Short mmCIF file of N, CA and C in Angstrom, two decimals:
data_model
loop_
_atom_site.label_atom_id
_atom_site.label_comp_id
_atom_site.label_asym_id
_atom_site.label_seq_id
_atom_site.Cartn_x
_atom_site.Cartn_y
_atom_site.Cartn_z
N UNK I 1 83.46 137.92 64.54
CA UNK I 1 82.85 139.13 63.82
C UNK I 1 82.95 140.25 64.60
N UNK I 2 83.18 141.38 63.82
CA UNK I 2 83.36 142.75 64.64
C UNK I 2 81.88 143.35 64.59
N UNK I 3 81.78 143.91 65.86
CA UNK I 3 80.40 144.40 66.23
C UNK I 3 80.76 146.02 66.57
N UNK I 4 80.08 146.95 66.12
CA UNK I 4 80.18 148.37 66.40
C UNK I 4 79.06 148.90 66.99
N UNK I 5 79.21 149.54 68.33
CA UNK I 5 78.10 150.16 69.05
C UNK I 5 77.49 151.35 68.42
N UNK I 6 76.15 151.28 68.17
CA UNK I 6 75.33 152.12 67.62
C UNK I 6 75.08 151.63 66.21
N UNK I 7 76.02 150.74 65.57
CA UNK I 7 75.75 150.56 64.08
C UNK I 7 75.26 148.96 63.84
N UNK I 8 76.00 148.09 64.52
CA UNK I 8 75.65 146.58 64.17
C UNK I 8 74.32 146.40 64.95
N UNK I 9 73.27 146.31 64.17
CA UNK I 9 71.92 146.18 64.76
C UNK I 9 71.64 144.73 64.40
N UNK I 10 71.94 143.77 65.20
CA UNK I 10 71.60 142.42 65.11
C UNK I 10 71.52 141.65 66.53
N UNK I 11 70.35 141.32 66.86
CA UNK I 11 70.19 140.70 68.45
C UNK I 11 70.88 139.18 68.18
N UNK I 12 71.72 138.72 69.23
CA UNK I 12 72.30 137.40 68.99
C UNK I 12 72.34 136.96 70.45
N UNK I 13 72.75 135.62 70.75
CA UNK I 13 72.63 135.02 72.02
C UNK I 13 74.18 134.69 72.09
N UNK I 14 74.51 134.77 73.52
CA UNK I 14 75.73 134.19 73.91
C UNK I 14 75.35 133.04 75.27
N UNK I 15 76.12 132.11 75.34
CA UNK I 15 75.98 131.16 76.40
C UNK I 15 77.05 130.75 77.28
N UNK I 16 78.29 131.51 77.19
CA UNK I 16 79.31 131.11 78.16
C UNK I 16 79.79 132.40 78.68
N UNK I 17 80.54 132.21 79.78
CA UNK I 17 81.48 133.43 80.35
C UNK I 17 82.25 133.94 79.44
N UNK I 18 83.07 133.12 78.60
CA UNK I 18 84.06 133.78 77.73
C UNK I 18 83.24 134.50 76.63
N UNK I 19 82.24 134.14 76.07
CA UNK I 19 81.69 134.99 75.14
C UNK I 19 80.97 136.16 75.43
N UNK I 20 80.47 136.03 76.67
CA UNK I 20 79.75 137.27 77.47
C UNK I 20 80.85 138.24 78.01
N UNK I 21 82.14 137.76 78.42
CA UNK I 21 83.08 138.65 78.71
C UNK I 21 83.33 139.33 77.49
N UNK I 22 83.58 138.61 76.26
CA UNK I 22 84.00 139.29 75.00
C UNK I 22 83.03 140.48 74.63
N UNK I 23 81.78 140.21 74.73
CA UNK I 23 80.73 141.32 74.21
C UNK I 23 80.76 142.39 75.32
N UNK I 24 80.97 141.96 76.55
CA UNK I 24 80.80 143.06 77.56
C UNK I 24 82.09 144.01 77.57
N UNK I 25 83.40 143.55 77.24
CA UNK I 25 84.39 144.24 76.87
C UNK I 25 84.12 145.22 75.66
N UNK I 26 83.62 144.47 74.69
CA UNK I 26 83.35 145.53 73.41
C UNK I 26 82.46 146.37 73.53
N UNK I 27 81.36 146.22 74.36
CA UNK I 27 80.54 147.30 74.51
C UNK I 27 81.13 148.38 75.57
N UNK I 28 81.90 147.85 76.80
CA UNK I 28 82.42 149.06 77.46
C UNK I 28 83.48 149.65 76.81
N UNK I 29 84.24 149.16 75.86
CA UNK I 29 85.59 150.05 75.12
C UNK I 29 84.93 150.86 74.36
N UNK I 30 83.79 150.50 73.58
CA UNK I 30 83.15 151.50 72.74
C UNK I 30 82.22 152.52 73.26
N UNK I 31 81.82 152.21 74.39
CA UNK I 31 81.04 153.49 75.01
C UNK I 31 81.78 154.67 75.15
N UNK I 32 81.04 155.78 74.82
CA UNK I 32 81.39 157.15 74.82
C UNK I 32 80.96 158.00 75.92
N UNK I 33 79.91 157.61 76.55
CA UNK I 33 79.04 158.49 77.50
C UNK I 33 78.75 157.78 78.69
N UNK I 34 78.35 156.62 78.75
CA UNK I 34 77.78 156.14 79.98
C UNK I 34 77.67 154.56 79.93
N UNK I 35 77.90 154.00 81.07
CA UNK I 35 77.63 152.41 81.07
C UNK I 35 76.70 152.15 82.41
N UNK I 36 75.58 151.61 82.31
CA UNK I 36 74.77 151.29 83.46
C UNK I 36 75.00 149.66 83.62
N UNK I 37 75.33 149.21 84.70
CA UNK I 37 75.47 147.74 84.89
C UNK I 37 74.62 147.30 86.11
N UNK I 38 74.01 146.27 86.00
CA UNK I 38 73.30 145.56 87.12
C UNK I 38 73.78 144.21 87.04
N UNK I 39 74.15 143.74 88.41
CA UNK I 39 74.97 142.35 88.60
C UNK I 39 74.75 141.98 89.88
N UNK I 40 74.57 140.63 89.98
CA UNK I 40 74.38 140.14 91.30
C UNK I 40 75.77 140.32 92.14
N UNK I 41 76.94 140.02 91.78
CA UNK I 41 78.12 140.34 92.51
C UNK I 41 79.23 140.78 91.87
N UNK I 42 78.82 141.72 90.88
CA UNK I 42 79.82 142.30 89.92
C UNK I 42 80.51 141.26 89.49
N UNK I 43 79.86 140.39 88.87
CA UNK I 43 80.63 139.00 88.42
C UNK I 43 81.99 139.07 88.18
N UNK I 44 82.86 138.49 89.01
CA UNK I 44 84.25 138.62 88.76
C UNK I 44 84.77 138.01 87.17
N UNK I 45 84.09 137.00 86.92
CA UNK I 45 84.47 136.51 85.52
C UNK I 45 84.29 137.38 84.37
N UNK I 46 83.45 138.43 84.67
CA UNK I 46 83.16 139.44 83.59
C UNK I 46 83.87 140.76 83.83
N UNK I 47 83.83 141.19 84.99
CA UNK I 47 84.32 142.49 85.42
C UNK I 47 85.48 142.76 86.07
N UNK I 48 85.89 141.71 86.75
CA UNK I 48 87.09 142.00 87.76
C UNK I 48 88.24 141.31 86.97
N UNK I 49 88.67 142.22 85.83
CA UNK I 49 89.95 141.99 85.15
C UNK I 49 90.52 143.33 84.74
N UNK I 50 91.72 143.16 84.36
CA UNK I 50 92.52 144.53 83.99
C UNK I 50 91.90 145.21 82.70
N UNK I 51 91.55 144.25 81.78
CA UNK I 51 90.85 145.00 80.30
C UNK I 51 89.61 145.76 80.65
N UNK I 52 88.73 145.13 81.39
CA UNK I 52 87.50 145.66 81.96
C UNK I 52 87.70 147.08 82.62
N UNK I 53 88.60 147.12 83.60
CA UNK I 53 88.67 148.16 84.43
C UNK I 53 89.66 149.33 83.54
N UNK I 54 90.47 148.84 82.81
CA UNK I 54 91.03 149.79 81.78
C UNK I 54 89.93 150.65 80.87
N UNK I 55 88.97 149.64 80.55
CA UNK I 55 87.83 150.34 79.58
C UNK I 55 87.03 151.44 80.40
N UNK I 56 86.84 151.22 81.67
CA UNK I 56 86.03 152.04 82.23
C UNK I 56 86.89 153.35 82.57
N UNK I 57 88.28 152.96 83.05
CA UNK I 57 89.13 154.28 83.13
C UNK I 57 89.39 155.15 81.83
N UNK I 58 89.28 154.50 80.78
CA UNK I 58 89.34 155.18 79.54
C UNK I 58 88.24 155.96 79.33
N UNK I 59 86.94 155.39 79.46
CA UNK I 59 85.74 156.10 79.35
C UNK I 59 85.83 157.37 80.20
N UNK I 60 86.12 157.31 81.41
CA UNK I 60 86.05 158.49 82.37
C UNK I 60 87.29 159.54 81.82
N UNK I 61 88.49 158.91 81.49
CA UNK I 61 89.58 159.93 80.99
C UNK I 61 89.35 160.68 79.87
N UNK I 62 88.52 160.01 78.75
CA UNK I 62 88.36 160.48 77.67
C UNK I 62 87.06 161.38 77.37
N UNK I 63 86.10 161.17 78.42
CA UNK I 63 84.86 162.02 78.45
C UNK I 63 84.46 162.72 79.85
N UNK I 64 84.39 164.15 79.51
CA UNK I 64 84.35 164.68 80.76
C UNK I 64 82.90 164.49 81.71
N UNK I 65 82.11 164.29 80.77
CA UNK I 65 80.59 163.97 81.51
C UNK I 65 80.38 162.49 81.67
N UNK I 66 81.52 161.61 81.59
CA UNK I 66 81.13 160.14 81.47
C UNK I 66 80.57 159.73 82.82
N UNK I 67 79.57 159.00 82.72
CA UNK I 67 78.83 158.38 83.90
C UNK I 67 78.62 156.83 83.96
N UNK I 68 79.26 156.21 84.89
CA UNK I 68 79.25 154.88 85.09
C UNK I 68 78.43 154.39 86.40
N UNK I 69 77.41 153.75 86.25
CA UNK I 69 76.60 153.40 87.30
C UNK I 69 76.55 151.96 87.67
N UNK I 70 76.88 151.36 88.75
CA UNK I 70 76.87 149.92 89.02
C UNK I 70 76.02 149.62 90.17
N UNK I 71 74.84 148.76 89.96
CA UNK I 71 74.04 148.39 90.58
C UNK I 71 74.42 147.01 91.11
N UNK I 72 74.75 146.68 92.50
CA UNK I 72 75.48 145.33 92.80
C UNK I 72 74.22 144.79 93.80
N UNK I 73 73.64 143.62 93.35
CA UNK I 73 72.47 143.09 94.11
C UNK I 73 73.01 142.52 95.42
N UNK I 74 74.22 141.95 95.52
CA UNK I 74 74.68 141.37 96.63
C UNK I 74 76.18 141.84 96.77
N UNK I 75 76.49 142.74 97.49
CA UNK I 75 77.85 143.38 97.69
C UNK I 75 78.78 142.50 98.60
N UNK I 76 78.28 141.56 99.36
CA UNK I 76 79.07 140.87 100.38
C UNK I 76 80.41 140.11 99.76
N UNK I 77 80.35 139.26 98.62
CA UNK I 77 81.43 138.69 97.98
C UNK I 77 82.45 139.85 97.35
N UNK I 78 81.93 140.79 96.96
CA UNK I 78 82.78 141.83 96.49
C UNK I 78 83.66 142.50 97.79
N UNK I 79 83.03 142.70 98.69
CA UNK I 79 83.69 143.32 99.79
C UNK I 79 84.61 142.35 100.45
N UNK I 80 84.10 140.98 100.40
CA UNK I 80 85.16 140.02 101.08
C UNK I 80 86.38 139.52 100.24
N UNK I 81 86.15 139.54 98.96
CA UNK I 81 87.25 139.14 98.18
C UNK I 81 87.95 140.41 97.37
N UNK I 82 87.39 141.66 97.44
CA UNK I 82 88.09 142.69 96.63
C UNK I 82 87.67 142.79 95.20
N UNK I 83 87.70 143.81 94.40
CA UNK I 83 87.25 143.85 93.05
C UNK I 83 88.02 144.97 92.41
N UNK I 84 88.65 144.87 91.21
CA UNK I 84 89.12 145.90 90.49
C UNK I 84 88.30 147.09 90.11
N UNK I 85 87.13 146.75 89.80
CA UNK I 85 86.04 147.86 89.36
C UNK I 85 85.73 148.69 90.69
N UNK I 86 85.57 147.93 91.80
CA UNK I 86 85.33 148.78 92.96
C UNK I 86 86.33 149.66 93.34
N UNK I 87 87.71 149.00 93.41
CA UNK I 87 88.88 149.79 93.62
C UNK I 87 89.16 151.25 92.71
N UNK I 88 88.65 150.99 91.52
CA UNK I 88 88.55 152.00 90.66
C UNK I 88 87.43 153.11 91.03
N UNK I 89 86.41 152.55 91.24
CA UNK I 89 85.30 153.44 91.76
C UNK I 89 85.56 154.33 92.77
N UNK I 90 86.30 153.67 93.73
CA UNK I 90 86.82 154.38 94.83
C UNK I 90 87.75 155.49 94.59
N UNK I 91 88.41 155.32 93.67
CA UNK I 91 89.29 156.59 93.21
C UNK I 91 88.71 157.56 92.39
N UNK I 92 87.71 156.99 91.65
CA UNK I 92 87.05 158.05 90.74
C UNK I 92 85.66 158.35 90.91
N UNK I 93 85.21 158.57 92.28
CA UNK I 93 83.94 158.82 92.63
C UNK I 93 82.86 159.86 91.98
N UNK I 94 83.61 160.76 91.30
CA UNK I 94 82.73 161.62 90.58
C UNK I 94 82.32 161.06 89.15
N UNK I 95 82.86 159.99 88.79
CA UNK I 95 82.41 159.36 87.48
C UNK I 95 81.57 157.82 87.58
N UNK I 96 82.08 157.33 88.95
CA UNK I 96 81.57 155.93 88.74
C UNK I 96 80.92 155.75 90.18
N UNK I 97 79.78 155.33 89.99
CA UNK I 97 78.86 155.19 91.43
C UNK I 97 78.63 153.85 91.59
N UNK I 98 78.39 153.38 92.85
CA UNK I 98 77.81 152.08 93.28
C UNK I 98 76.80 152.24 94.05
N UNK I 99 75.80 151.60 94.03
CA UNK I 99 74.66 151.28 94.94
C UNK I 99 74.09 149.87 95.16
N UNK I 100 73.40 149.68 95.82
CA UNK I 100 72.73 148.36 96.16
C UNK I 100 71.34 148.60 96.17
N UNK I 101 70.58 147.53 95.78
CA UNK I 101 69.17 147.75 95.64
C UNK I 101 68.39 148.01 97.15
N UNK I 102 67.36 148.63 97.06
CA UNK I 102 66.43 148.99 98.24
C UNK I 102 65.96 147.56 98.48
N UNK I 103 65.73 147.25 99.84
CA UNK I 103 65.25 146.09 100.37
C UNK I 103 64.11 145.43 99.53
N UNK I 104 63.17 146.30 99.10
CA UNK I 104 62.08 145.47 98.26
C UNK I 104 62.58 144.89 97.03
N UNK I 105 63.87 145.28 96.58
CA UNK I 105 64.28 144.68 95.12
C UNK I 105 65.29 143.75 95.39
N UNK I 106 65.62 143.18 96.72
CA UNK I 106 66.60 142.23 97.03
C UNK I 106 66.53 140.95 96.25
N UNK I 107 65.36 140.48 95.81
CA UNK I 107 65.14 139.29 95.16
C UNK I 107 65.33 139.40 93.56
N UNK I 108 65.72 140.79 92.97
CA UNK I 108 65.77 140.95 91.75
C UNK I 108 66.82 140.03 91.10
N UNK I 109 66.54 139.37 90.04
CA UNK I 109 67.78 138.46 89.71
C UNK I 109 68.19 138.36 88.30
N UNK I 110 67.82 139.60 87.61
CA UNK I 110 68.44 139.89 86.24
C UNK I 110 69.71 140.56 86.27
N UNK I 111 70.45 140.59 85.35
CA UNK I 111 71.63 141.23 85.19
C UNK I 111 71.90 142.00 83.56
N UNK I 112 72.38 143.09 83.62
CA UNK I 112 72.65 143.65 82.18
C UNK I 112 73.68 144.65 82.20
N UNK I 113 74.13 145.05 81.12
CA UNK I 113 75.17 146.19 80.89
C UNK I 113 74.58 146.79 79.74
N UNK I 114 74.38 148.36 79.80
CA UNK I 114 73.77 148.86 78.71
C UNK I 114 75.08 150.06 78.45
N UNK I 115 75.23 150.23 77.20
CA UNK I 115 76.31 151.14 76.83
C UNK I 115 75.74 152.24 76.02
N UNK I 116 75.97 153.53 76.45
CA UNK I 116 75.50 154.39 75.83
C UNK I 116 74.01 154.75 75.56
N UNK I 117 73.33 154.10 76.23
CA UNK I 117 71.82 153.85 76.02
C UNK I 117 71.42 153.29 74.68
N UNK I 118 72.47 152.46 74.14
CA UNK I 118 72.40 152.01 72.68
C UNK I 118 72.21 150.57 72.35
N UNK I 119 73.45 150.08 73.19
CA UNK I 119 74.01 148.41 72.94
C UNK I 119 73.58 148.04 74.35
N UNK I 120 73.47 146.58 74.46
CA UNK I 120 73.19 146.02 75.65
C UNK I 120 73.50 144.54 75.59
N UNK I 121 73.84 143.94 76.85
CA UNK I 121 73.95 142.40 77.05
C UNK I 121 72.93 142.29 78.24
N UNK I 122 71.91 141.43 77.99
CA UNK I 122 71.08 141.24 78.98
C UNK I 122 70.79 139.83 79.54
N UNK I 123 70.74 139.50 80.72
CA UNK I 123 70.75 138.14 81.34
C UNK I 123 69.44 138.04 81.93
N UNK I 124 68.62 137.11 81.74
CA UNK I 124 67.49 137.12 82.56
C UNK I 124 67.57 136.43 83.86
N UNK I 125 68.64 135.74 84.03
CA UNK I 125 69.15 135.13 85.38
C UNK I 125 70.51 135.72 85.57
N UNK I 126 70.85 136.28 86.69
CA UNK I 126 72.10 136.86 86.93
C UNK I 126 73.05 135.75 87.16
N UNK I 127 72.68 134.56 87.60
CA UNK I 127 73.56 133.51 87.93
C UNK I 127 73.96 132.76 86.69
N UNK I 128 73.51 132.94 85.39
CA UNK I 128 73.82 132.40 84.42
C UNK I 128 74.41 133.05 83.38
N UNK I 129 75.27 132.56 82.53
CA UNK I 129 75.99 133.34 81.47
C UNK I 129 75.08 133.45 80.15
N UNK I 130 73.82 132.99 80.04
CA UNK I 130 73.02 133.07 78.92
C UNK I 130 72.54 134.55 78.65
N UNK I 131 72.90 135.19 77.65
CA UNK I 131 72.53 136.54 77.42
C UNK I 131 72.13 136.91 76.07
N UNK I 132 71.39 138.02 76.05
CA UNK I 132 70.82 138.42 74.79
C UNK I 132 71.59 139.76 74.48
N UNK I 133 72.20 140.00 73.24
CA UNK I 133 73.16 141.11 72.97
C UNK I 133 72.58 141.60 71.82
N UNK I 134 72.78 143.09 71.72
CA UNK I 134 72.62 143.96 70.51
C UNK I 134 73.41 145.34 70.79
N UNK I 135 74.08 145.43 69.58
CA UNK I 135 75.03 146.68 69.78
C UNK I 135 74.23 147.89 69.36
N UNK I 136 73.20 147.83 68.77
CA UNK I 136 72.52 149.00 68.15
C UNK I 136 70.90 148.74 68.29
N UNK I 137 70.45 148.70 69.56
CA UNK I 137 68.88 148.63 69.73
C UNK I 137 68.35 149.74 70.86
N UNK I 138 68.34 150.79 70.20
CA UNK I 138 67.86 151.78 71.17
C UNK I 138 66.66 151.71 71.96
N UNK I 139 65.64 151.13 71.40
CA UNK I 139 64.33 150.79 72.06
C UNK I 139 64.65 149.93 73.17
N UNK I 140 65.34 148.76 73.01
CA UNK I 140 65.53 147.82 74.08
C UNK I 140 66.40 148.45 74.99
N UNK I 141 67.28 149.14 74.68
CA UNK I 141 68.14 149.77 75.56
C UNK I 141 67.50 150.89 76.45
N UNK I 142 66.60 151.46 75.89
CA UNK I 142 65.83 152.36 76.62
C UNK I 142 64.81 151.92 77.59
N UNK I 143 64.48 150.84 77.38
CA UNK I 143 63.58 150.08 78.15
C UNK I 143 64.52 149.61 79.33
N UNK I 144 65.63 149.01 79.11
CA UNK I 144 66.33 148.54 80.12
C UNK I 144 66.88 149.61 81.10
N UNK I 145 67.25 150.79 80.57
CA UNK I 145 67.70 152.16 81.23
C UNK I 145 66.68 152.54 82.13
N UNK I 146 65.29 152.61 81.56
CA UNK I 146 64.19 152.87 82.31
C UNK I 146 64.01 152.06 83.68
N UNK I 147 64.23 150.81 83.44
CA UNK I 147 64.05 149.76 84.59
C UNK I 147 65.26 150.05 85.51
N UNK I 148 66.48 150.22 84.83
CA UNK I 148 67.65 150.61 85.76
C UNK I 148 67.33 151.99 86.66
N UNK I 149 66.68 152.86 86.06
CA UNK I 149 66.37 154.17 86.76
C UNK I 149 65.80 153.83 87.80
N UNK I 150 64.44 153.13 87.64
CA UNK I 150 63.62 152.81 88.82
C UNK I 150 64.25 151.97 89.97
N UNK I 151 65.10 151.01 89.59
CA UNK I 151 65.97 150.47 90.75
C UNK I 151 66.85 151.42 91.36
N UNK I 152 67.75 152.31 90.53
CA UNK I 152 68.69 153.14 91.08
C UNK I 152 68.09 154.21 91.86
N UNK I 153 66.88 154.81 91.48
CA UNK I 153 66.52 155.82 92.17
C UNK I 153 65.99 155.34 93.76
N UNK I 154 65.60 153.92 93.86
CA UNK I 154 65.32 153.56 95.15
C UNK I 154 66.46 152.95 96.01
N UNK I 155 67.68 152.67 95.14
CA UNK I 155 69.00 152.05 95.79
C UNK I 155 69.53 153.06 96.84
N UNK I 156 70.15 152.21 97.43
CA UNK I 156 71.27 152.81 98.57
C UNK I 156 72.72 152.70 98.29
N UNK I 157 73.43 153.63 99.05
CA UNK I 157 74.80 153.53 99.00
C UNK I 157 75.05 152.42 100.05
N UNK I 158 76.28 151.63 99.88
CA UNK I 158 76.56 150.67 100.70
C UNK I 158 78.05 151.07 101.42
N UNK I 159 77.90 151.40 102.63
CA UNK I 159 79.13 151.89 103.39
C UNK I 159 80.42 150.89 103.20
N UNK I 160 80.01 149.60 102.97
CA UNK I 160 81.25 148.69 102.87
C UNK I 160 81.92 148.78 101.75
N UNK I 161 81.29 149.61 100.54
CA UNK I 161 82.19 149.80 99.29
C UNK I 161 82.61 150.99 99.09
N UNK I 162 82.76 151.96 100.26
CA UNK I 162 83.33 153.10 100.18
C UNK I 162 84.41 152.92 100.50
N UNK I 163 85.51 153.87 99.99
CA UNK I 163 86.95 153.97 100.34
C UNK I 163 87.05 154.21 101.95
N UNK I 164 88.05 153.42 102.48
CA UNK I 164 88.13 153.42 103.92
C UNK I 164 89.50 154.44 103.96
N UNK I 165 89.36 155.55 104.75
CA UNK I 165 90.46 156.37 104.81
C UNK I 165 90.99 156.22 106.37
N UNK I 166 92.38 156.26 106.30
CA UNK I 166 93.06 155.81 107.53
C UNK I 166 93.75 157.22 108.14
#
C-alpha cells in the first residue's frame, strides 16, 4: 500500500526490521524540510544503506534550508564499524547534525524518526523493531518533536563522530 507524507492519516504497526526499513525509507524520501532521528546505534539495519543515505542527500540537495538532526544514544558501535549516514554528515555539516544525549539521558531507550514534523515511526524500545507509524499525524509528530528538542538542547557533540582531518 502506498502512503503519502502529510496525506495518509492512518496509524499502523510494524514488527520487523524489513517493514520498519520500508516505512523509514518512505518517510525519508518524502521529507521536504526536516528529519529528526533518535536511535540507539543509528541502527545499521535501518539507516546504514545506500537508499537511506541517498534519501538524506536528496533532501539536502533539493532543499536549501533542510535540517537533519541525529541523536545517537550510544555512538561506540557507529565509531567502531563506520556508518554511511555519519560519513554523509561529516561531508554535509551545514545540514546534518549529530549529537549524543547528555549524561542524565543515557538510559533513554526509545527511538523514532519524524519527517517534516508530520509523519513518524516511533519505537518504544530502541532495541526492538516494533513501531507505530503514521504518515500524517501532526499532533503526535509535534509531541515527538518537542521531546526531541528537549533531548537535543541538552545533548552534546561527540568528537569521535567528527571528520578527522589529516
